[in-house]
Amino acid sequence: NAGVTQTPKFQVLKTGQSMTLQCAQDMNHNSMYWYRQDPGMGLRLIYYSASEGTTDKGEVPNGYNVSRLNKREFSLRLESAAPSQTSVYFCASSFLGGAQTGELFFGEGSRLTVL
Amino acid sequence: EDQVTQSPEALRLQEGESSSLNCSYTVSGLRGLFWYRQDPGKGPEFLFTLYSAGEEKEKERLKATLTKKESFLHITAPKPEDSATYLCAVGSQGAQKLVFGQGTRLTINP
């Protein structure tokens, strides 16, 4: 049972470089999310997709773009990375909207360092 | 704006020493309060959903309770494998997203 799979697990970038974090889920979930987790800040929502074909901004969307490629896949792109984007990024999915059930399934995280 | 505050930030207990973690929240119409467990280097794992004041949920040595302003995660006779960060989150009526607290890092010493 793969669940939510994120790639890459680790990445080091230089300031100004771009990259895409990939996320795929095999649970036939409708909603998908990208969070970042920083020490002392908790989990903060970057973008989410309530269903295939829709995306919405979360708390901290600046500097990021997303694509809901199909029902399974939701990617996060950093167009011009900045040191402030050094963080651990988590993708999550849920069958219903997260606030309805609260039961999100998380990937194992992608650790990004921007030098 | 929905807010969640967890205390303490860190808690160190001896094996078998029971205690409680606190999650205080302010939300415009609570849809649900949710507890997660996160092990180092892993993503959070869902534990419980609580929908209304007075509700309780149990799982092994963990029991979650809910009032109108806060939730407690009670840990009874903990074991070292209960060591983890415990996260609390709230969902409000009509909202798609959850708001997470900063977590309590729990360490159980053998």
Coordinates of N, CA and C in Angstrom, one line a residue:
Chain A
N1 N 0.8 -1.2 0.0 CA 0.0 0.0 0.0 C 0.9 1.2 0.0
A2 N 1.0 2.0 -1.2 CA 1.9 3.1 -1.3 C 1.3 4.3 -0.5
G3 N 0.0 4.6 -0.6 CA -0.6 5.7 0.0 C -0.3 7.0 -0.7
V4 N 0.5 7.9 -0.1 CA 0.9 9.2 -0.7 C 2.4 9.1 -0.9
T5 N 2.9 9.3 -2.1 CA 4.3 9.2 -2.4 C 4.8 10.6 -2.9
Q6 N 5.9 11.0 -2.3 CA 6.5 12.3 -2.7 C 7.9 12.1 -3.2
T7 N 8.2 12.9 -4.2 CA 9.6 12.9 -4.7 C 10.0 14.3 -5.1
P8 N 11.3 14.6 -4.9 CA 12.3 13.8 -4.2 C 12.2 13.9 -2.7
K9 N 12.9 13.1 -2.0 CA 12.9 13.1 -0.5 C 13.8 14.2 0.0
F10 N 14.9 14.5 -0.7 CA 15.8 15.5 -0.3 C 16.2 16.3 -1.5
Q11 N 16.5 17.6 -1.4 CA 16.9 18.4 -2.5 C 17.6 19.6 -1.9
V12 N 18.8 20.0 -2.6 CA 19.5 21.2 -2.2 C 19.5 22.1 -3.5
L13 N 19.1 23.3 -3.3 CA 19.0 24.2 -4.5 C 19.9 25.5 -4.1
K14 N 20.2 26.2 -5.2 CA 20.8 27.5 -5.0 C 19.7 28.5 -5.2
T15 N 19.9 29.7 -4.6 CA 19.0 30.8 -4.7 C 18.7 31.1 -6.2
G16 N 17.5 31.1 -6.6 CA 17.1 31.5 -7.9 C 16.8 30.3 -8.8
Q17 N 17.2 29.1 -8.4 CA 16.9 27.9 -9.2 C 15.5 27.5 -9.0
S18 N 15.0 26.7 -9.9 CA 13.6 26.3 -9.9 C 13.6 24.8 -9.7
M19 N 12.4 24.3 -9.2 CA 12.3 22.8 -9.1 C 10.8 22.5 -8.8
T20 N 10.5 21.3 -9.1 CA 9.1 20.8 -8.9 C 9.1 19.6 -7.9
L21 N 8.2 19.7 -6.9 CA 8.0 18.6 -6.0 C 6.8 17.8 -6.5
Q22 N 7.0 16.5 -6.6 CA 5.9 15.7 -7.2 C 5.2 14.9 -6.1
C23 N 3.9 14.7 -6.2 CA 3.1 14.0 -5.2 C 2.1 13.1 -6.0
A24 N 1.9 11.9 -5.5 CA 0.9 11.0 -6.1 C 0.3 10.2 -5.0
Q25 N -1.1 10.0 -5.1 CA -1.8 9.2 -4.2 C -2.6 8.1 -4.9
D26 N -2.7 6.9 -4.3 CA -3.3 5.8 -4.9 C -4.6 5.4 -4.2
M27 N -5.2 6.3 -3.4 CA -6.4 6.0 -2.6 C -7.7 6.5 -3.2
N28 N -7.6 7.0 -4.4 CA -8.8 7.6 -5.1 C -9.4 8.8 -4.3
H29 N -8.5 9.5 -3.7 CA -9.0 10.7 -2.9 C -9.3 11.9 -3.8
N30 N -10.2 12.7 -3.4 CA -10.6 13.8 -4.2 C -9.7 15.1 -3.9
S31 N -9.4 15.2 -2.6 CA -8.7 16.5 -2.2 C -7.2 16.2 -2.0
M32 N -6.4 17.2 -2.4 CA -4.9 17.1 -2.1 C -4.4 18.4 -1.6
Y33 N -3.3 18.3 -0.9 CA -2.8 19.5 -0.2 C -1.3 19.5 -0.2
W34 N -0.7 20.7 -0.2 CA 0.7 20.9 0.1 C 0.9 21.8 1.3
Y35 N 1.7 21.2 2.3 CA 2.0 22.0 3.5 C 3.5 22.1 3.6
R36 N 3.9 23.1 4.3 CA 5.3 23.2 4.7 C 5.3 23.2 6.3
Q37 N 6.4 22.6 6.8 CA 6.6 22.5 8.2 C 7.9 23.1 8.6
D38 N 7.9 24.1 9.5 CA 9.1 24.8 9.9 C 9.1 24.7 11.5
P39 N 10.3 24.7 12.1 CA 10.4 24.6 13.5 C 9.6 25.8 14.2
G40 N 8.8 25.5 15.1 CA 8.0 26.5 15.9 C 6.9 27.1 15.1
M41 N 6.7 26.7 13.8 CA 5.6 27.3 13.0 C 4.5 26.3 12.8
G42 N 4.7 25.1 13.0 CA 3.7 24.1 12.8 C 3.5 23.8 11.3
L43 N 2.5 23.2 10.9 CA 2.1 22.9 9.5 C 1.3 24.1 8.9
R44 N 1.8 24.6 7.8 CA 1.1 25.7 7.2 C 0.7 25.3 5.7
L45 N -0.5 25.6 5.4 CA -1.0 25.2 4.1 C -0.5 26.1 3.0
I46 N 0.0 25.6 1.9 CA 0.5 26.4 0.8 C -0.6 26.5 -0.2
Y47 N -1.0 25.4 -0.8 CA -2.1 25.3 -1.8 C -2.8 24.0 -1.5
Y48 N -4.1 24.0 -2.0 CA -4.8 22.8 -1.9 C -5.7 22.7 -3.2
S49 N -6.1 21.4 -3.4 CA -7.0 21.1 -4.6 C -8.2 20.3 -4.0
A50 N -9.3 20.9 -4.0 CA -10.5 20.2 -3.5 C -11.0 19.1 -4.4
S51 N -10.7 19.2 -5.6 CA -11.1 18.2 -6.6 C -10.3 18.4 -7.8
E52 N -10.3 17.4 -8.7 CA -9.5 17.4 -9.9 C -10.0 18.7 -10.7
G53 N -9.0 19.4 -11.2 CA -9.3 20.6 -12.0 C -9.4 21.9 -11.2
T54 N -9.3 21.8 -9.9 CA -9.4 23.1 -9.1 C -8.2 23.2 -8.2
T55 N -7.8 24.4 -8.0 CA -6.7 24.7 -7.0 C -7.0 26.0 -6.3
D56 N -6.6 26.1 -5.0 CA -6.8 27.3 -4.2 C -5.6 27.6 -3.3
K57 N -5.5 28.9 -3.0 CA -4.4 29.3 -2.2 C -4.7 28.9 -0.7
G58 N -3.6 28.6 0.0 CA -3.7 28.4 1.4 C -3.1 29.6 2.2
E59 N -2.5 29.4 3.3 CA -2.0 30.5 4.1 C -0.7 31.2 3.5
V60 N 0.1 30.4 2.9 CA 1.5 30.9 2.5 C 1.8 30.5 1.0
P61 N 1.0 31.1 0.1 CA 1.2 30.7 -1.3 C 2.3 31.4 -2.1
N62 N 2.8 32.5 -1.6 CA 3.7 33.3 -2.3 C 5.0 32.6 -2.6
G63 N 5.4 32.6 -3.9 CA 6.6 31.9 -4.3 C 6.4 30.5 -4.8
Y64 N 5.1 30.1 -4.8 CA 4.8 28.7 -5.2 C 3.7 28.7 -6.3
N65 N 3.7 27.6 -7.1 CA 2.6 27.3 -8.0 C 2.3 25.9 -7.9
V66 N 1.1 25.5 -8.2 CA 0.7 24.1 -8.2 C 0.0 23.7 -9.5
S67 N 0.0 22.4 -9.7 CA -0.8 21.8 -10.8 C -1.4 20.5 -10.3
R68 N -2.7 20.5 -10.5 CA -3.4 19.2 -10.3 C -3.5 18.5 -11.6
L69 N -2.5 17.6 -11.8 CA -2.3 17.0 -13.2 C -3.5 16.1 -13.5
N70 N -4.0 15.4 -12.6 CA -5.1 14.4 -12.7 C -5.6 14.1 -11.3
K71 N -6.4 13.2 -11.1 CA -6.9 12.9 -9.8 C -5.8 12.4 -8.8
R72 N -4.9 11.7 -9.3 CA -3.8 11.1 -8.5 C -2.7 12.1 -8.2
E73 N -2.4 13.0 -9.0 CA -1.1 13.8 -8.9 C -1.3 15.3 -8.7
F74 N -0.5 15.8 -7.8 CA -0.6 17.2 -7.4 C 0.9 17.7 -7.2
S75 N 1.4 18.6 -8.1 CA 2.8 19.0 -8.0 C 2.9 20.4 -7.5
L76 N 4.0 20.7 -6.8 CA 4.3 22.0 -6.3 C 5.6 22.5 -6.9
R77 N 5.5 23.7 -7.5 CA 6.7 24.3 -8.2 C 7.2 25.5 -7.5
L78 N 8.5 25.6 -7.4 CA 9.2 26.8 -6.9 C 9.9 27.4 -8.1
E79 N 9.5 28.5 -8.6 CA 10.0 29.1 -9.8 C 11.4 29.7 -9.6
S80 N 11.6 30.4 -8.5 CA 12.9 31.0 -8.2 C 13.1 30.9 -6.7
A81 N 13.8 29.8 -6.3 CA 13.9 29.5 -4.9 C 14.6 30.5 -4.1
A82 N 14.2 30.7 -2.9 CA 14.8 31.6 -1.9 C 15.1 30.9 -0.6
P83 N 16.1 31.4 0.1 CA 16.5 30.7 1.4 C 15.3 30.6 2.3
S84 N 14.3 31.5 2.3 CA 13.1 31.4 3.1 C 12.2 30.2 2.8
Q85 N 12.5 29.6 1.7 CA 11.7 28.4 1.3 C 12.4 27.1 1.8
T86 N 13.5 27.2 2.5 CA 14.1 26.1 3.1 C 13.1 25.5 4.1
S87 N 12.7 24.3 4.0 CA 11.6 23.7 4.8 C 11.5 22.2 4.5
V88 N 10.6 21.6 5.3 CA 10.1 20.3 5.0 C 8.7 20.4 4.4
Y89 N 8.5 19.8 3.2 CA 7.2 20.0 2.5 C 6.5 18.6 2.5
F90 N 5.2 18.7 2.9 CA 4.4 17.5 3.0 C 3.2 17.6 2.0
C91 N 3.0 16.6 1.3 CA 1.8 16.4 0.5 C 0.8 15.6 1.3
A92 N -0.4 15.9 1.2 CA -1.5 15.1 1.9 C -2.7 14.9 1.0
S93 N -3.5 14.0 1.3 CA -4.7 13.8 0.5 C -5.9 13.4 1.5
S94 N -7.1 13.6 1.0 CA -8.3 13.1 1.8 C -9.4 12.8 0.8
F95 N -10.3 11.9 1.2 CA -11.4 11.6 0.4 C -12.4 12.8 0.3
L96 N -12.7 13.3 1.5 CA -13.6 14.5 1.5 C -12.7 15.7 1.8
G97 N -13.3 16.9 1.9 CA -12.6 18.0 2.3 C -12.0 17.8 3.7
G98 N -10.8 18.3 3.8 CA -10.0 18.1 5.1 C -10.8 18.6 6.3
A99 N -11.5 19.7 6.2 CA -12.1 20.2 7.4 C -13.4 19.4 7.8
Q100 N -13.8 18.6 6.8 CA -15.0 17.8 7.1 C -14.7 16.6 7.9
T101 N -13.6 15.9 7.6 CA -13.2 14.7 8.3 C -12.0 14.8 9.1
G102 N -11.1 15.7 8.7 CA -9.9 15.9 9.4 C -8.9 14.8 9.2
E103 N -9.3 13.7 8.4 CA -8.4 12.6 8.2 C -7.7 12.8 6.9
L104 N -6.5 13.4 7.1 CA -5.6 13.6 6.0 C -4.5 12.5 6.0
F105 N -4.2 12.0 4.8 CA -3.1 11.0 4.7 C -1.9 11.8 4.2
F106 N -0.8 11.7 4.9 CA 0.4 12.5 4.5 C 1.5 11.6 3.9
G107 N 2.3 12.2 3.0 CA 3.5 11.6 2.5 C 4.6 11.7 3.6
E108 N 5.8 11.2 3.2 CA 6.9 11.2 4.2 C 7.6 12.5 4.2
G109 N 7.4 13.4 3.3 CA 8.0 14.7 3.3 C 9.1 14.8 2.3
S110 N 9.4 16.0 1.9 CA 10.5 16.4 1.0 C 11.3 17.5 1.7
R111 N 12.5 17.2 2.0 CA 13.4 18.1 2.7 C 14.2 19.0 1.8
L112 N 13.8 20.3 1.7 CA 14.4 21.2 0.7 C 15.3 22.2 1.5
T113 N 16.5 22.4 1.0 CA 17.4 23.4 1.5 C 17.8 24.3 0.3
V114 N 17.6 25.6 0.5 CA 18.0 26.6 -0.5 C 19.2 27.4 0.0
L115 N 20.2 27.4 -0.7 CA 21.5 28.0 -0.2 C 21.6 29.4 -0.8
Chain B
E1 N -10.1 34.8 12.7 CA -9.2 33.8 12.2 C -9.0 32.6 13.2
D2 N -9.1 31.4 12.6 CA -9.0 30.2 13.4 C -7.6 30.1 14.0
Q3 N -7.5 29.8 15.3 CA -6.2 29.6 15.9 C -6.1 28.4 16.8
V4 N -4.9 27.8 16.8 CA -4.7 26.6 17.7 C -3.4 26.8 18.4
T5 N -3.5 26.6 19.7 CA -2.2 26.7 20.5 C -2.1 25.4 21.4
Q6 N -0.9 24.8 21.3 CA -0.7 23.6 22.0 C 0.3 23.8 23.1
S7 N 0.1 23.1 24.2 CA 1.0 23.2 25.4 C 1.1 21.9 26.1
P8 N 2.3 21.6 26.7 CA 3.5 22.3 26.5 C 4.2 22.1 25.2
E9 N 5.2 22.8 24.9 CA 5.9 22.6 23.6 C 6.6 21.2 23.7
A10 N 7.2 20.9 24.8 CA 7.9 19.6 25.0 C 7.6 19.1 26.3
L11 N 7.5 17.7 26.4 CA 7.2 17.1 27.7 C 8.0 15.8 27.8
R12 N 8.7 15.6 28.9 CA 9.5 14.4 29.1 C 8.9 13.7 30.3
L13 N 8.6 12.4 30.1 CA 8.0 11.6 31.2 C 8.8 10.3 31.3
Q14 N 8.7 9.7 32.5 CA 9.2 8.4 32.7 C 8.1 7.4 32.2
E15 N 8.6 6.2 31.8 CA 7.7 5.2 31.4 C 6.7 4.9 32.5
G16 N 5.4 4.8 32.2 CA 4.4 4.6 33.2 C 3.8 5.8 33.9
E17 N 4.4 7.0 33.6 CA 4.0 8.3 34.2 C 2.9 8.9 33.4
S18 N 1.7 8.9 33.8 CA 0.6 9.5 33.0 C 0.6 11.0 33.0
S19 N 0.1 11.6 31.9 CA 0.0 13.0 31.8 C -1.0 13.4 30.7
S20 N -1.1 14.7 30.5 CA -2.0 15.2 29.5 C -1.4 16.3 28.6
L21 N -1.7 16.4 27.4 CA -1.3 17.4 26.5 C -2.5 18.3 26.2
N22 N -2.3 19.6 26.0 CA -3.4 20.5 25.9 C -3.4 21.1 24.5
C23 N -4.6 21.3 24.0 CA -4.8 22.0 22.7 C -6.0 23.0 22.9
S24 N -5.6 24.3 22.9 CA -6.6 25.4 23.0 C -6.9 25.9 21.6
Y25 N -8.2 26.2 21.4 CA -8.5 26.7 20.0 C -9.6 27.8 20.0
T26 N -9.5 28.6 19.0 CA -10.6 29.6 18.7 C -10.9 29.4 17.3
V27 N -12.2 29.2 17.0 CA -12.7 28.9 15.7 C -14.1 29.4 15.5
S28 N -14.4 29.8 14.3 CA -15.7 30.3 14.0 C -16.6 29.2 13.5
G29 N -17.1 28.5 14.5 CA -18.0 27.3 14.1 C -17.2 26.1 14.0
L30 N -17.0 25.3 15.0 CA -16.1 24.1 15.0 C -16.8 23.0 14.2
R31 N -16.1 22.6 13.2 CA -16.6 21.4 12.4 C -16.0 20.1 13.0
G32 N -14.7 20.2 13.5 CA -14.1 19.1 14.1 C -12.7 19.4 14.6
L33 N -12.3 18.7 15.7 CA -10.9 18.8 16.2 C -10.2 17.5 16.0
F34 N -9.0 17.5 15.5 CA -8.3 16.3 15.1 C -7.0 16.2 15.7
W35 N -6.6 15.0 16.1 CA -5.3 14.8 16.7 C -4.5 13.9 15.7
Y36 N -3.2 14.2 15.6 CA -2.2 13.5 14.8 C -1.0 13.2 15.6
R37 N -0.3 12.1 15.2 CA 1.0 11.7 15.7 C 2.0 11.9 14.6
Q38 N 3.2 12.4 14.9 CA 4.2 12.5 14.0 C 5.5 12.0 14.5
D39 N 6.1 11.0 13.9 CA 7.4 10.4 14.3 C 8.5 11.2 13.5
P40 N 9.7 11.2 14.1 CA 10.8 12.0 13.5 C 11.0 11.5 12.0
G41 N 11.1 12.4 11.1 CA 11.4 12.1 9.7 C 10.2 11.5 9.0
K42 N 9.0 11.6 9.6 CA 7.8 11.0 8.9 C 6.7 12.1 8.8
G43 N 5.7 11.7 8.0 CA 4.6 12.6 7.9 C 3.6 12.3 9.1
P44 N 2.7 13.3 9.4 CA 1.8 13.1 10.5 C 0.8 11.9 10.2
E45 N 0.4 11.2 11.2 CA -0.5 10.1 11.1 C -1.8 10.4 11.9
F46 N -2.9 10.3 11.3 CA -4.2 10.6 11.9 C -4.5 9.7 13.1
L47 N -5.0 10.3 14.2 CA -5.3 9.5 15.4 C -6.8 9.6 15.7
F48 N -7.4 10.8 15.9 CA -8.8 10.9 16.3 C -9.5 12.1 15.7
T49 N -10.8 12.0 15.6 CA -11.7 13.2 15.3 C -12.6 13.3 16.5
L50 N -12.8 14.6 16.9 CA -13.8 14.9 17.9 C -14.7 16.0 17.4
Y51 N -16.0 15.8 17.5 CA -16.9 16.7 16.8 C -17.6 17.7 17.8
S52 N -17.9 17.3 19.0 CA -18.7 18.1 19.9 C -18.2 18.0 21.3
A53 N -18.4 19.1 22.1 CA -18.0 19.1 23.5 C -18.6 18.0 24.2
G54 N -17.7 17.4 25.0 CA -18.1 16.2 25.8 C -17.7 14.9 25.2
E55 N -17.3 14.9 23.9 CA -17.0 13.7 23.2 C -15.6 13.2 23.6
E56 N -15.4 11.9 23.7 CA -14.2 11.3 24.0 C -13.9 10.2 23.0
K57 N -12.6 10.0 22.7 CA -12.2 8.9 21.8 C -10.9 8.2 22.5
E58 N -10.8 6.9 22.4 CA -9.7 6.2 23.0 C -9.0 5.3 21.9
K59 N -7.7 5.2 22.1 CA -6.9 4.3 21.3 C -5.7 3.8 22.1
E60 N -5.7 2.6 22.5 CA -4.7 2.0 23.4 C -4.5 2.9 24.6
R61 N -3.3 3.5 24.7 CA -3.0 4.3 26.0 C -3.4 5.8 25.8
L62 N -4.0 6.2 24.7 CA -4.4 7.5 24.4 C -5.9 7.7 24.6
K63 N -6.3 8.9 25.2 CA -7.7 9.3 25.2 C -7.8 10.7 24.9
A64 N -8.6 11.1 24.0 CA -8.8 12.5 23.6 C -10.2 13.0 24.1
T65 N -10.2 14.2 24.7 CA -11.4 14.7 25.1 C -11.6 16.2 24.6
L66 N -12.8 16.7 24.6 CA -13.1 18.0 23.9 C -14.0 18.8 24.8
T67 N -13.7 20.1 25.0 CA -14.6 21.0 25.6 C -14.8 22.1 24.5
K68 N -15.6 23.2 24.9 CA -15.9 24.2 23.9 C -14.7 25.1 23.6
K69 N -13.6 25.0 24.4 CA -12.4 25.8 24.1 C -11.1 25.1 24.0
E70 N -11.1 23.8 24.4 CA -9.9 23.1 24.4 C -10.1 21.6 24.3
S71 N -9.0 20.9 23.9 CA -9.0 19.5 23.9 C -7.8 19.0 24.7
F72 N -7.9 17.8 25.3 CA -6.8 17.2 26.0 C -6.5 15.8 25.4
L73 N -5.3 15.5 25.3 CA -4.8 14.2 24.9 C -4.2 13.6 26.2
H74 N -4.9 12.6 26.8 CA -4.4 12.0 28.0 C -3.6 10.7 27.6
I75 N -2.5 10.6 28.2 CA -1.6 9.4 28.0 C -1.5 8.7 29.3
T76 N -2.0 7.5 29.3 CA -2.0 6.6 30.5 C -0.9 5.6 30.4
A77 N -0.1 5.6 31.5 CA 1.0 4.6 31.6 C 1.8 4.5 30.3
P78 N 2.4 5.6 29.8 CA 3.0 5.6 28.5 C 4.2 4.7 28.4
K79 N 4.5 4.3 27.2 CA 5.7 3.5 26.9 C 6.6 4.2 26.0
P80 N 7.9 3.9 25.9 CA 8.9 4.6 25.1 C 8.4 4.7 23.6
E81 N 7.6 3.8 23.1 CA 7.1 3.8 21.7 C 6.1 4.9 21.6
D82 N 5.6 5.5 22.6 CA 4.6 6.6 22.5 C 5.3 7.9 22.3
S83 N 6.7 7.9 22.3 CA 7.4 9.1 22.0 C 7.2 9.6 20.6
A84 N 6.8 10.8 20.4 CA 6.5 11.4 19.1 C 6.1 12.9 19.4
T85 N 5.8 13.6 18.3 CA 5.2 14.9 18.4 C 3.7 14.7 18.1
Y86 N 2.9 15.3 18.9 CA 1.4 15.2 18.8 C 0.9 16.5 18.3
L87 N 0.2 16.5 17.2 CA -0.4 17.7 16.6 C -1.9 17.7 16.7
C88 N -2.4 18.9 17.0 CA -3.8 19.2 17.0 C -4.2 20.1 15.9
A89 N -5.4 19.9 15.3 CA -5.8 20.7 14.2 C -7.3 20.9 14.3
V90 N -7.8 22.0 13.8 CA -9.3 22.3 13.8 C -9.7 22.6 12.4
G91 N -11.0 22.2 12.1 CA -11.6 22.5 10.9 C -12.9 23.3 11.3
S92 N -13.1 24.4 10.5 CA -14.3 25.2 10.8 C -15.4 25.0 9.8
Q93 N -16.6 25.3 10.1 CA -17.7 25.2 9.3 C -17.5 25.9 7.9
G94 N -17.7 25.2 6.9 CA -17.6 25.8 5.6 C -16.2 25.9 5.0
A95 N -15.2 25.6 5.8 CA -13.8 25.7 5.4 C -13.3 24.4 4.8
Q96 N -12.4 24.5 3.8 CA -11.8 23.3 3.2 C -10.6 22.9 4.0
K97 N -9.9 23.8 4.6 CA -8.6 23.5 5.2 C -8.6 23.4 6.7
L98 N -7.6 22.7 7.2 CA -7.4 22.6 8.6 C -6.4 23.6 9.1
V99 N -6.5 24.0 10.3 CA -5.5 24.8 11.0 C -4.8 24.0 12.0
F100 N -3.5 23.9 11.9 CA -2.7 23.1 12.9 C -2.1 23.9 14.0
G101 N -1.9 23.3 15.1 CA -1.1 23.8 16.2 C 0.4 23.5 15.9
Q102 N 1.2 24.0 16.8 CA 2.7 23.8 16.6 C 3.1 22.4 17.1
G103 N 2.3 21.7 17.9 CA 2.7 20.4 18.3 C 3.3 20.4 19.7
T104 N 3.2 19.2 20.3 CA 3.9 18.9 21.6 C 4.8 17.7 21.4
R105 N 6.1 17.9 21.6 CA 7.1 16.9 21.5 C 7.1 16.1 22.8
L106 N 6.7 14.8 22.7 CA 6.6 14.0 23.9 C 7.7 12.9 23.9
T107 N 8.5 12.9 25.0 CA 9.5 11.9 25.1 C 9.3 11.0 26.3
I108 N 9.2 9.7 26.2 CA 9.0 8.8 27.2 C 10.3 8.0 27.5
N109 N 10.9 8.2 28.7 CA 12.1 7.6 29.0 C 11.9 6.2 29.7
P110 N 12.7 5.2 29.3 CA 12.5 3.8 29.9 C 12.9 3.8 31.3

